[in-house]
CSV table of C-alpha atoms and ligand atoms in Angstrom, one decimal:
chain,number,residue,atom,x,y,z
A,1,MET,CA,9.2,-20.8,3.5
A,2,ASN,CA,10.1,-18.8,6.5
A,3,GLN,CA,8.1,-20.8,9.0
A,4,VAL,CA,9.4,-19.2,12.0
A,5,SER,CA,7.3,-19.5,15.1
A,6,ALA,CA,6.2,-16.2,16.4
A,7,ARG,CA,6.7,-17.5,19.9
A,8,SER,CA,10.3,-18.6,19.5
A,9,SER,CA,11.8,-16.2,17.0
A,10,GLY,CA,14.0,-13.3,17.9
A,11,ARG,CA,11.5,-10.6,17.0
A,12,ARG,CA,11.5,-6.9,16.5
A,13,THR,CA,11.3,-4.5,19.4
A,14,THR,CA,8.1,-5.0,21.2
A,15,PRO,CA,5.7,-2.2,20.1
A,16,PRO,CA,4.8,0.2,22.9
A,17,ARG,CA,1.1,-0.7,22.9
A,18,LEU,CA,2.0,-4.4,23.2
A,19,ARG,CA,4.5,-3.6,25.9
A,20,ALA,CA,1.7,-1.8,27.7
A,21,ALA,CA,-0.7,-4.6,27.2
A,22,LEU,CA,1.8,-7.2,28.5
A,23,ALA,CA,2.7,-5.0,31.4
A,24,SER,CA,-0.9,-4.7,32.4
A,25,ILE,CA,-1.4,-8.4,32.2
A,26,ALA,CA,1.7,-8.9,34.3
A,27,THR,CA,0.4,-6.5,36.9
A,28,GLY,CA,-2.9,-8.3,36.9
A,29,LEU,CA,-1.1,-11.5,37.7
A,30,VAL,CA,0.8,-10.1,40.5
A,31,ALA,CA,-2.4,-8.7,42.0
A,32,VAL,CA,-4.2,-12.1,41.7
A,33,GLY,CA,-1.1,-13.9,42.9
A,34,THR,CA,-2.4,-17.4,42.2
A,35,THR,CA,-2.4,-17.9,38.5
A,36,VAL,CA,1.2,-18.5,37.7
A,37,VAL,CA,0.1,-20.9,34.9
A,38,LEU,CA,-1.3,-17.9,33.1
A,39,ALA,CA,2.1,-16.3,33.0
A,40,ALA,CA,3.0,-18.7,30.3
A,41,SER,CA,0.3,-17.3,28.1
A,42,ALA,CA,1.2,-13.7,28.9
A,43,SER,CA,2.6,-13.3,25.4
A,44,ALA,CA,-0.8,-14.1,23.9
A,45,GLY,CA,-2.4,-10.9,22.7
A,46,THR,CA,-5.6,-9.9,24.4
A,47,THR,CA,-6.6,-7.7,21.6
A,48,LEU,CA,-6.5,-8.1,17.8
A,49,GLY,CA,-3.8,-5.5,17.4
A,50,ALA,CA,-1.6,-6.9,20.2
A,51,ALA,CA,-2.0,-10.4,18.9
A,52,ALA,CA,-1.2,-9.4,15.3
A,53,ALA,CA,1.8,-7.4,16.6
A,54,GLU,CA,3.3,-10.6,18.1
A,55,THR,CA,3.9,-11.7,14.5
A,56,GLY,CA,5.0,-8.3,13.3
A,57,ARG,CA,1.7,-7.6,11.6
A,58,TYR,CA,-0.9,-4.9,12.1
A,59,PHE,CA,-4.6,-5.5,12.5
A,60,GLY,CA,-6.6,-2.6,11.1
A,61,THR,CA,-10.1,-1.3,10.4
A,62,ALA,CA,-11.8,1.0,8.0
A,63,VAL,CA,-12.9,4.1,9.9
A,64,ALA,CA,-15.7,6.6,9.2
A,65,VAL,CA,-14.4,9.8,10.6
A,66,ASN,CA,-17.9,11.0,11.6
A,67,ARG,CA,-18.1,8.1,14.0
A,68,LEU,CA,-15.1,9.2,16.0
A,69,SER,CA,-17.5,11.0,18.2
A,70,ASP,CA,-19.3,7.7,19.1
A,71,SER,CA,-17.6,6.6,22.4
A,72,VAL,CA,-18.4,2.9,21.9
A,73,TYR,CA,-17.0,3.0,18.4
A,74,VAL,CA,-13.8,4.9,19.4
A,75,GLY,CA,-13.4,2.8,22.5
A,76,ILE,CA,-13.2,-0.4,20.4
A,77,LEU,CA,-11.0,1.3,17.8
A,78,ASN,CA,-8.4,2.4,20.3
A,79,ARG,CA,-8.4,-0.9,22.2
A,80,GLU,CA,-8.3,-3.3,19.3
A,81,PHE,CA,-6.7,-1.8,16.1
A,82,THR,CA,-3.2,-0.8,15.1
A,83,SER,CA,-4.0,0.5,11.6
A,84,VAL,CA,-6.8,2.6,10.1
A,85,THR,CA,-8.1,3.1,6.6
A,86,ALA,CA,-10.3,6.1,5.8
A,87,GLU,CA,-13.6,4.6,4.7
A,88,ASN,CA,-14.4,7.6,2.3
A,89,GLU,CA,-12.4,10.6,3.5
A,90,MET,CA,-9.3,10.3,1.3
A,91,LYS,CA,-11.2,9.4,-1.9
A,92,TRP,CA,-11.0,11.8,-4.9
A,93,ASP,CA,-14.5,13.3,-4.4
A,94,ALA,CA,-13.7,14.0,-0.7
A,95,THR,CA,-10.3,15.5,-1.2
A,96,GLU,CA,-10.7,17.5,-4.4
A,97,PRO,CA,-14.3,18.6,-4.7
A,98,SER,CA,-13.4,21.3,-7.2
A,99,PRO,CA,-10.5,21.2,-9.6
A,100,ASN,CA,-7.2,21.8,-7.8
A,101,GLN,CA,-9.1,22.8,-4.6
A,102,PHE,CA,-8.2,20.3,-1.9
A,103,THR,CA,-10.0,19.6,1.4
A,104,TYR,CA,-8.1,17.5,3.9
A,105,ALA,CA,-9.9,18.2,7.1
A,106,SER,CA,-11.6,14.8,7.6
A,107,GLY,CA,-8.6,12.8,6.4
A,108,ASP,CA,-6.3,14.9,8.6
A,109,LYS,CA,-8.5,14.1,11.6
A,110,LEU,CA,-8.2,10.4,11.0
A,111,VAL,CA,-4.4,10.7,10.5
A,112,SER,CA,-4.0,12.7,13.7
A,113,HIS,CA,-6.1,10.2,15.6
A,114,ALA,CA,-4.0,7.4,14.3
A,115,GLU,CA,-0.8,9.2,15.2
A,116,ALA,CA,-2.0,9.9,18.7
A,117,TYR,CA,-2.7,6.2,19.3
A,118,GLY,CA,0.3,4.8,17.5
A,119,MET,CA,-1.7,3.3,14.6
A,120,ARG,CA,-0.6,3.1,11.0
A,121,VAL,CA,-2.6,4.7,8.2
A,122,ARG,CA,-3.4,3.0,5.0
A,123,GLY,CA,-4.3,5.6,2.4
A,124,HIS,CA,-7.4,4.9,0.3
A,125,ALA,CA,-7.5,5.5,-2.6
A,126,LEU,CA,-5.6,7.9,-5.0
A,127,ALA,CA,-7.1,6.8,-8.3
A,128,TRP,CA,-10.4,4.9,-8.8
A,129,HIS,CA,-13.2,5.0,-11.3
A,130,GLN,CA,-15.7,5.4,-8.4
A,131,GLN,CA,-16.3,8.2,-6.0
A,132,GLN,CA,-14.7,10.8,-8.3
A,133,PRO,CA,-15.8,14.4,-8.0
A,134,ARG,CA,-18.4,15.6,-10.5
A,135,TRP,CA,-16.0,17.8,-12.4
A,136,THR,CA,-14.0,14.8,-13.7
A,137,ALA,CA,-17.1,13.7,-15.7
A,138,VAL,CA,-16.5,16.3,-18.4
A,139,LEU,CA,-12.8,15.5,-18.8
A,140,SER,CA,-11.1,12.9,-21.0
A,141,GLY,CA,-7.8,12.3,-22.6
A,142,THR,CA,-4.8,14.3,-21.6
A,143,ALA,CA,-6.9,16.7,-19.5
A,144,LEU,CA,-8.3,13.8,-17.4
A,145,ARG,CA,-4.9,12.1,-17.2
A,146,ASN,CA,-3.2,15.3,-16.0
A,147,ALA,CA,-6.0,15.9,-13.5
A,148,MET,CA,-5.6,12.4,-12.1
A,149,LEU,CA,-1.8,12.8,-11.9
A,150,ASN,CA,-2.1,16.2,-10.2
A,151,HIS,CA,-4.6,14.6,-7.7
A,152,VAL,CA,-2.2,11.8,-7.0
A,153,THR,CA,0.8,14.2,-6.6
A,154,GLN,CA,-1.1,16.6,-4.4
A,155,VAL,CA,-2.7,14.2,-2.0
A,156,ALA,CA,0.3,12.0,-1.7
A,157,THR,CA,2.4,15.1,-1.1
A,158,HIS,CA,0.0,16.4,1.6
A,159,TYR,CA,0.2,13.1,3.5
A,160,ARG,CA,3.9,12.5,2.8
A,161,GLY,CA,5.7,10.7,5.6
A,162,ARG,CA,2.4,9.9,7.4
A,163,ILE,CA,1.1,7.0,5.3
A,164,ASP,CA,2.3,3.4,5.7
A,165,ALA,CA,0.8,2.2,2.4
A,166,TRP,CA,-1.3,3.9,-0.3
A,167,ASN,CA,-3.9,2.1,-2.4
A,168,VAL,CA,-2.6,4.0,-5.4
A,169,VAL,CA,-5.0,2.4,-7.8
A,170,ASN,CA,-8.3,0.7,-6.8
A,171,GLU,CA,-10.4,-1.8,-8.8
A,172,ALA,CA,-9.0,-1.3,-12.3
A,173,PHE,CA,-9.6,-4.8,-13.6
A,174,ALA,CA,-12.8,-6.1,-15.1
A,175,ASP,CA,-14.9,-8.8,-13.5
A,176,GLY,CA,-15.7,-11.9,-15.5
A,177,GLY,CA,-13.4,-13.9,-17.7
A,178,SER,CA,-11.5,-11.4,-19.7
A,179,GLY,CA,-8.7,-10.8,-17.3
A,180,GLY,CA,-8.4,-7.4,-18.8
A,181,ARG,CA,-8.9,-3.8,-17.6
A,182,ARG,CA,-12.2,-2.5,-16.6
A,183,ASP,CA,-13.6,0.2,-18.9
A,184,SER,CA,-13.5,3.5,-17.1
A,185,ASN,CA,-12.8,7.2,-17.9
A,186,LEU,CA,-9.3,6.6,-16.5
A,187,GLN,CA,-8.7,3.5,-18.5
A,188,ARG,CA,-9.7,5.5,-21.7
A,189,THR,CA,-6.8,7.8,-21.1
A,190,GLY,CA,-4.5,5.0,-22.1
A,191,ASP,CA,-3.4,1.6,-20.7
A,192,ASP,CA,-0.4,3.2,-19.0
A,193,TRP,CA,-2.6,5.3,-16.6
A,194,ILE,CA,-1.9,2.8,-13.7
A,195,GLU,CA,1.9,3.0,-14.0
A,196,ALA,CA,1.8,6.8,-14.4
A,197,ALA,CA,-0.2,6.9,-11.2
A,198,PHE,CA,2.3,4.8,-9.4
A,199,ARG,CA,5.2,6.9,-10.6
A,200,ALA,CA,3.6,10.1,-9.5
A,201,ALA,CA,2.8,8.6,-6.1
A,202,ARG,CA,6.4,7.5,-5.6
A,203,ALA,CA,7.8,10.9,-6.6
A,204,ALA,CA,5.4,12.5,-4.1
A,205,ASP,CA,5.9,10.2,-1.1
A,206,PRO,CA,9.0,7.9,-1.6
A,207,GLY,CA,8.5,6.5,2.0
A,208,ALA,CA,5.0,5.1,1.5
A,209,LYS,CA,4.4,1.5,0.2
A,210,LEU,CA,2.5,1.7,-3.0
A,211,CYS,CA,-0.2,-0.9,-3.5
A,212,TYR,CA,-2.7,-2.0,-6.1
A,213,ASN,CA,-6.0,-2.9,-4.5
A,214,ASP,CA,-9.0,-4.9,-5.9
A,215,TYR,CA,-11.9,-7.3,-5.1
A,216,ASN,CA,-12.7,-10.7,-6.6
A,217,THR,CA,-9.0,-11.3,-6.8
A,218,ASP,CA,-8.8,-13.4,-3.7
A,219,GLY,CA,-8.5,-16.8,-5.5
A,220,GLN,CA,-6.8,-17.6,-8.8
A,221,ASN,CA,-9.2,-16.6,-11.5
A,222,PRO,CA,-9.1,-14.6,-14.7
A,223,LYS,CA,-9.3,-11.3,-12.9
A,224,SER,CA,-6.5,-12.1,-10.4
A,225,ASN,CA,-4.5,-13.5,-13.3
A,226,GLY,CA,-4.8,-10.1,-15.0
A,227,VAL,CA,-3.6,-8.3,-11.9
A,228,TYR,CA,-0.8,-10.8,-11.5
A,229,ALA,CA,0.4,-10.3,-15.0
A,230,MET,CA,0.4,-6.5,-14.5
A,231,VAL,CA,2.4,-6.7,-11.2
A,232,ARG,CA,4.9,-9.1,-12.9
A,233,ASP,CA,5.3,-6.6,-15.7
A,234,PHE,CA,5.7,-3.7,-13.4
A,235,ARG,CA,8.3,-5.5,-11.4
A,236,ALA,CA,10.2,-6.4,-14.5
A,237,ARG,CA,10.2,-2.8,-15.8
A,238,GLY,CA,10.9,-1.1,-12.5
A,239,VAL,CA,7.5,0.5,-12.2
A,240,PRO,CA,7.3,1.3,-8.5
A,241,ILE,CA,4.9,-1.1,-6.9
A,242,ASP,CA,5.4,-2.6,-3.4
A,243,CYS,CA,2.2,-4.4,-2.5
A,244,VAL,CA,-1.1,-5.8,-3.6
A,245,GLY,CA,-4.2,-5.4,-1.5
A,246,PHE,CA,-6.9,-8.1,-1.5
A,247,GLN,CA,-10.2,-6.6,-0.4
A,248,SER,CA,-11.7,-10.0,0.6
A,249,HIS,CA,-15.4,-9.3,0.7
A,250,PHE,CA,-17.0,-12.7,1.1
A,251,THR,CA,-20.6,-13.8,0.9
A,252,ALA,CA,-22.4,-17.1,0.9
A,253,GLN,CA,-22.3,-17.2,-2.9
A,254,SER,CA,-18.6,-16.0,-2.9
A,255,PRO,CA,-16.9,-17.6,0.1
A,256,VAL,CA,-13.2,-17.7,1.0
A,257,PRO,CA,-11.7,-19.5,-2.0
A,258,ALA,CA,-9.9,-22.8,-1.4
A,259,ASP,CA,-6.7,-21.4,-3.0
A,260,TYR,CA,-6.8,-18.2,-1.0
A,261,GLN,CA,-3.3,-18.7,0.5
A,262,ALA,CA,-1.8,-20.0,-2.7
A,263,ASN,CA,-3.1,-16.9,-4.5
A,264,LEU,CA,-1.5,-14.6,-1.9
A,265,GLN,CA,1.7,-16.6,-2.1
A,266,ARG,CA,2.0,-16.3,-5.9
A,267,PHE,CA,1.9,-12.5,-5.6
A,268,VAL,CA,4.5,-12.5,-2.8
A,269,ASP,CA,6.7,-14.6,-5.1
A,270,LEU,CA,6.7,-11.6,-7.5
A,271,GLY,CA,8.5,-9.6,-4.9
A,272,VAL,CA,5.7,-7.6,-3.4
A,273,GLU,CA,4.0,-7.6,0.0
A,274,VAL,CA,0.4,-8.5,0.3
A,275,GLN,CA,-2.2,-7.2,2.7
A,276,ILE,CA,-5.9,-8.1,3.3
A,277,THR,CA,-7.5,-4.7,3.0
A,278,GLU,CA,-11.3,-4.7,3.4
A,279,LEU,CA,-12.1,-8.0,5.0
A,280,ASP,CA,-15.8,-8.7,5.7
A,281,ILE,CA,-17.6,-12.0,5.6
A,282,GLU,CA,-21.3,-12.3,5.4
A,283,GLY,CA,-22.9,-14.6,8.0
A,284,SER,CA,-23.0,-15.4,11.7
A,285,GLY,CA,-22.0,-17.9,14.3
A,286,SER,CA,-19.5,-20.6,13.8
A,287,SER,CA,-19.5,-20.7,10.0
A,288,GLN,CA,-18.6,-17.0,9.9
A,289,ALA,CA,-16.1,-17.6,12.7
A,290,ASP,CA,-14.5,-20.4,10.7
A,291,SER,CA,-14.1,-18.3,7.6
A,292,TYR,CA,-12.4,-15.5,9.5
A,293,SER,CA,-10.1,-18.0,11.0
A,294,ARG,CA,-9.2,-19.3,7.6
A,295,VAL,CA,-8.4,-15.9,6.3
A,296,VAL,CA,-6.2,-15.0,9.2
A,297,ARG,CA,-4.3,-18.3,9.1
A,298,ALA,CA,-3.7,-17.9,5.4
A,299,CYS,CA,-2.1,-14.5,6.0
A,300,LEU,CA,-0.1,-15.6,8.9
A,301,ALA,CA,1.3,-18.5,6.9
A,302,ILE,CA,3.0,-16.0,4.5
A,303,SER,CA,5.7,-13.9,6.0
A,304,ARG,CA,5.1,-11.1,3.5
A,305,CYS,CA,1.4,-10.9,4.2
A,306,THR,CA,2.0,-8.0,6.5
A,307,GLY,CA,-1.4,-7.0,7.8
A,308,ILE,CA,-5.2,-7.5,7.8
A,309,THR,CA,-7.8,-4.7,7.8
A,310,VAL,CA,-11.5,-5.4,8.3
A,311,SER,CA,-14.0,-3.1,6.6
A,312,GLY,CA,-15.4,-1.6,9.8
A,313,ILE,CA,-16.0,-2.2,13.5
A,314,ARG,CA,-19.6,-3.1,14.3
A,315,ASP,CA,-22.0,-4.8,11.9
A,316,THR,CA,-24.1,-1.6,12.0
A,317,ASP,CA,-21.1,0.4,10.8
A,318,SER,CA,-20.7,-1.9,7.7
A,319,TRP,CA,-21.3,-0.6,4.2
A,320,ARG,CA,-23.3,-3.8,3.8
A,321,SER,CA,-24.8,-4.0,7.3
A,322,SER,CA,-27.5,-6.5,6.4
A,323,ALA,CA,-24.8,-9.1,5.8
A,324,THR,CA,-23.6,-8.7,9.5
A,325,PRO,CA,-20.1,-9.2,8.1
A,326,LEU,CA,-17.9,-7.8,10.9
A,327,LEU,CA,-16.4,-8.8,14.2
A,328,PHE,CA,-18.6,-6.8,16.6
A,329,ASP,CA,-22.4,-6.7,16.7
A,330,GLY,CA,-24.4,-3.5,16.7
A,331,ASN,CA,-23.8,-3.1,20.5
A,332,GLY,CA,-20.1,-3.4,20.2
A,333,THR,CA,-20.1,-6.9,21.7
A,334,ARG,CA,-17.5,-9.4,20.4
A,335,LYS,CA,-19.0,-12.0,18.1
A,336,PRO,CA,-17.8,-15.6,17.7
A,337,ALA,CA,-15.8,-14.4,14.6
A,338,TYR,CA,-13.9,-12.1,17.0
A,339,ALA,CA,-12.9,-15.0,19.2
A,340,SER,CA,-11.8,-17.1,16.2
A,341,THR,CA,-9.9,-14.2,14.7
A,342,LEU,CA,-8.1,-13.6,18.0
A,343,ASP,CA,-7.3,-17.3,18.5
A,344,ALA,CA,-6.0,-17.6,15.0
A,345,LEU,CA,-3.7,-14.6,15.5
A,346,ASN,CA,-2.5,-15.9,18.8
A,347,ALA,CA,-1.8,-19.3,17.2
A,348,GLY,CA,1.0,-17.4,15.5
A,349,GLY,CA,2.7,-18.2,12.1
A,350,THR,CA,5.4,-16.7,10.1
A,351,THR,CA,6.9,-13.5,11.4
A,352,VAL,CA,7.0,-10.5,9.2
A,353,PRO,CA,10.7,-9.7,8.4
A,354,PRO,CA,11.7,-6.6,10.2
A,355,THR,CA,12.9,-4.6,7.2
A,356,THR,CA,11.1,-3.9,4.0
A,357,PRO,CA,13.0,-5.3,1.0
A,358,PRO,CA,13.6,-3.3,-2.1
A,359,PRO,CA,12.3,-1.3,-3.9
A,360,THR,CA,11.7,1.0,-0.9
A,361,THR,CA,15.2,0.4,0.6
A,362,PRO,CA,16.6,2.4,2.1
A,363,PRO,CA,13.7,4.3,3.5
A,364,PRO,CA,14.4,8.0,3.2
A,365,THR,CA,16.0,9.4,6.3
A,366,THR,CA,14.8,12.9,5.4
A,367,THR,CA,11.8,13.5,3.3
A,368,PRO,CA,12.2,17.0,2.0
A,369,PRO,CA,8.8,18.5,1.1
A,370,PRO,CA,8.7,20.5,-2.1
A,371,THR,CA,9.1,24.1,-1.2
A,372,THR,CA,7.2,25.1,-4.3
A,373,THR,CA,3.5,24.3,-4.7
A,374,PRO,CA,2.9,21.4,-7.0
A,375,PRO,CA,1.6,22.4,-10.4
A,376,PRO,CA,-2.1,23.1,-10.9
A,377,THR,CA,-4.3,20.9,-13.0
A,378,THR,CA,-3.9,23.3,-15.9
A,379,THR,CA,-0.3,22.3,-16.4
A,380,PRO,CA,0.7,18.7,-16.5
A,381,PRO,CA,2.6,17.5,-13.4
A,382,PRO,CA,6.3,17.1,-14.0
A,383,THR,CA,6.0,13.3,-14.1
A,384,THR,CA,3.8,13.3,-17.2
A,385,THR,CA,6.3,14.9,-19.5
A,386,PRO,CA,9.7,13.8,-18.3
A,387,PRO,CA,12.2,15.4,-20.6
A,388,PRO,CA,15.4,13.3,-20.9
A,389,THR,CA,18.1,15.3,-19.3
A,390,THR,CA,20.7,13.1,-20.8
A,391,THR,CA,20.8,11.5,-24.2
A,392,PRO,CA,21.8,7.9,-24.3
A,393,PRO,CA,25.6,7.8,-24.4
A,394,PRO,CA,27.3,5.8,-27.1
A,395,GLY,CA,28.8,3.6,-24.5
A,396,ASP,CA,30.2,0.2,-25.5
A,397,GLY,CA,26.8,-1.0,-26.7
A,398,ASP,CA,26.0,-2.9,-23.5
A,399,CYS,CA,23.3,-0.5,-22.4
A,400,ALA,CA,22.2,3.1,-22.5
A,401,THR,CA,20.5,5.3,-20.0
A,402,SER,CA,18.1,8.3,-20.0
A,403,VAL,CA,17.2,10.3,-16.9
A,404,SER,CA,14.0,12.1,-16.4
A,405,LEU,CA,13.8,14.6,-13.5
A,406,ASN,CA,11.0,15.9,-11.4
A,407,SER,CA,12.6,18.7,-9.4
A,408,TRP,CA,11.5,21.4,-7.1
A,409,SER,CA,13.3,24.1,-5.2
A,410,GLY,CA,15.5,22.1,-2.8
A,411,GLY,CA,14.8,18.5,-4.0
A,412,PHE,CA,14.3,16.2,-6.9
A,413,VAL,CA,13.2,12.7,-8.0
A,414,ALA,CA,15.2,11.2,-10.8
A,415,THR,CA,13.8,8.2,-12.8
A,416,VAL,CA,16.5,6.4,-14.8
A,417,LYS,CA,15.7,4.2,-17.7
A,418,VAL,CA,18.3,1.5,-18.6
A,419,THR,CA,18.0,0.1,-22.1
A,420,ALA,CA,19.9,-3.0,-23.0
A,421,GLY,CA,22.0,-3.3,-26.1
A,422,PRO,CA,21.7,-6.1,-28.6
A,423,ALA,CA,23.3,-8.7,-26.3
A,424,GLY,CA,20.9,-8.1,-23.4
A,425,LEU,CA,22.1,-7.8,-19.8
A,426,ASP,CA,22.4,-10.1,-16.7
A,427,GLY,CA,23.2,-7.2,-14.5
A,428,TRP,CA,24.0,-3.5,-14.9
A,429,VAL,CA,25.5,-0.5,-13.2
A,430,VAL,CA,24.8,3.1,-13.8
A,431,ASN,CA,27.3,5.8,-12.8
A,432,LEU,CA,26.6,9.5,-12.6
A,433,THR,CA,27.9,12.6,-10.9
A,434,LEU,CA,25.6,14.8,-8.8
A,435,PRO,CA,25.9,18.5,-8.5
A,436,SER,CA,27.8,19.6,-5.3
A,437,ASP,CA,24.7,20.6,-3.4
A,438,ALA,CA,22.9,17.3,-4.0
A,439,THR,CA,22.5,14.3,-1.6
A,440,VAL,CA,20.7,11.1,-2.4
A,441,THR,CA,18.1,10.3,0.3
A,442,ALA,CA,16.2,7.4,-1.1
A,443,VAL,CA,16.7,4.8,-3.9
A,444,TRP,CA,14.3,2.3,-5.4
A,445,SER,CA,14.8,-0.7,-7.7
A,446,ALA,CA,18.6,-0.4,-7.5
A,447,GLN,CA,21.4,-0.8,-4.9
A,448,SER,CA,23.3,2.5,-4.6
A,449,THR,CA,26.9,3.3,-3.6
A,450,GLY,CA,27.6,6.8,-2.4
A,451,THR,CA,25.1,9.6,-1.7
A,452,ALA,CA,27.0,12.6,-3.1
A,453,GLY,CA,29.4,13.4,-5.9
A,454,ALA,CA,30.1,10.3,-8.0
A,455,VAL,CA,27.3,7.8,-7.2
A,456,SER,CA,26.5,4.4,-8.7
A,457,PHE,CA,23.4,2.3,-8.9
A,458,ARG,CA,23.5,-1.4,-9.4
A,459,SER,CA,20.7,-3.7,-10.5
A,460,VAL,CA,18.9,-5.8,-7.9
A,461,SER,CA,17.7,-9.4,-8.3
A,462,TYR,CA,14.4,-8.7,-10.0
A,463,ASN,CA,15.6,-6.3,-12.6
A,464,SER,CA,19.1,-7.5,-13.5
A,465,ALA,CA,18.1,-9.5,-16.5
A,466,VAL,CA,17.1,-7.2,-19.3
A,467,GLY,CA,16.4,-8.6,-22.8
A,468,ALA,CA,18.0,-7.2,-25.9
A,469,GLY,CA,16.6,-3.8,-26.6
A,470,ALA,CA,14.3,-4.0,-23.6
A,471,GLY,CA,14.3,-1.5,-20.7
A,472,THR,CA,14.0,-1.3,-16.9
A,473,GLU,CA,13.8,1.6,-14.6
A,474,PHE,CA,15.0,2.6,-11.2
A,475,GLY,CA,14.8,5.9,-9.3
A,476,PHE,CA,16.2,8.0,-6.6
A,477,GLN,CA,15.3,11.0,-4.6
A,478,GLY,CA,17.6,13.7,-3.2
A,479,THR,CA,17.9,17.1,-1.7
A,480,GLY,CA,19.5,19.9,-3.6
A,481,SER,CA,19.5,20.0,-7.4
A,482,GLY,CA,19.2,16.9,-9.6
A,483,PRO,CA,21.7,15.3,-11.9
A,484,THR,CA,22.4,17.3,-15.1
A,485,GLY,CA,25.4,15.5,-16.6
A,486,THR,CA,25.7,12.2,-18.5
A,487,ALA,CA,24.8,8.9,-16.8
A,488,THR,CA,26.8,6.0,-18.1
A,489,CYS,CA,25.7,2.4,-18.1
A,490,ALA,CA,27.8,-0.8,-18.2
A,491,ARG,CA,27.3,-4.5,-17.8
A,492,ALA,CA,27.9,-5.7,-14.3
B,501,XIL,C1,-17.5,1.9,0.4
B,501,XIL,C2,-17.8,2.6,1.7
B,501,XIL,O1,-17.7,1.7,2.7
B,501,XIL,C3,-19.2,3.3,1.7
B,501,XIL,O2,-19.3,4.1,2.8
B,501,XIL,C4,-19.3,4.1,0.4
B,501,XIL,O3,-20.6,4.6,0.4
B,501,XIL,C5,-19.0,3.3,-0.8
B,501,XIL,O4,-17.7,2.8,-0.7
B,501,XIL,N1,-14.4,-1.1,-2.3
B,501,XIL,C6,-13.7,-0.1,-1.8
B,501,XIL,C7,-14.3,0.7,-0.7
B,501,XIL,O5,-12.5,0.1,-2.1
B,501,XIL,O6,-13.7,2.0,-0.6
B,501,XIL,C8,-15.8,0.7,-0.7
B,501,XIL,O7,-16.2,1.4,0.4
B,501,XIL,C9,-16.3,-0.6,-0.9
B,501,XIL,C10,-15.8,-1.3,-2.1
């Protein structure tokens, strides 16, 4: 494990807010003039966000946009937190109250606030069985699937380039011992609804990390085993998933599990990042403080546990306020859990690697928005009916490719399926030639050579092995028009 001390490691550029915090501490020391000893602890963060940033992580909170007019609330928000998640304002019922009529005012307000204060935004949530608009209740089958995909496409396109990570799908697995999917209107459109949602989200915003998010998945249990199997399958098949969110709602009956860290670790071992996304812990005093500390230490022990979000600011802001589960009391005063959380952050741990590994490498340098309006709900979004633009070439039998294209005026996303021949593959390379106006701006689940003309895409560690007759996928985005010719595939 990458047990690099946060204190001793060469780290990323110090974030501006942290620099400001450190500068103000330093200024304070000069003014006092006597406490040189404190200078040694000047790198300790004095706020949750600054302390987390010392390890390369964010510390976030859910925000109810209507509370941004509360000065106590917003004062704590701006002082302590470096990431925000909309508590309700980006959900389906809030953003698409009527079919294909989108309302972004509240969500936009939060994103603007975050940008003004240098905070990241976690988008929540594109597809979920709860908090759907009323009009989805009468839909099923293809109509509901297309409505869902259009929703994902439109909302992710609206926020393109402004979202650090999207909870693409929320709470799709059943509680209890089955380890299977939860029954829902979305699930009844077919088992592949989750991967279809992820593909649509990637096509709409290739720069955002795409996450699956759920609760009661915090320890190893049948439900988290089900999610684990899905993520492993997605990674093997090149379905674009970058992260898993663990809501981490804890109560006296359902405390922080003993294997919390081990469970996070096994997901990281699949090649995804993990984040703690809605942390709240019922209780008070030292027992609550100890539980918060355990959660923070577990995340900090894992270099690809990249951030922690609590599910609100004051206990009175909580969706379950009677549990007093947050870090500030109703007056906005820091609780013992605040102190233990800050201490745990300042104790350090692994440092988050500065660059995000595949499949989001390289991040797009330009993110061309579609110049045409995405399709309305009445017509399926392009990702639902990807016509192969190339037929599998005869090749030498090692492998075949098919390319599906989602294009708009000025840009495209290509999804390429590689199917292994009878001998299977231990590595593959796909070559194709782009039209003269095209430039590749982002690639996922492959390593690319060239951005114009003749380009090639090589398998990466987690998708190089493809069994006989099995398939894997990678994709790329570009400006100009998409590939039209034949893509060839060979063993590498
Ligand atoms: C909750 C909000 O906090 C409440 O304001 C709302 O009434 C219901 O939803 N899992 C999630 C969150 O993913 O979005 C939910 O938030 C809590 C459970």
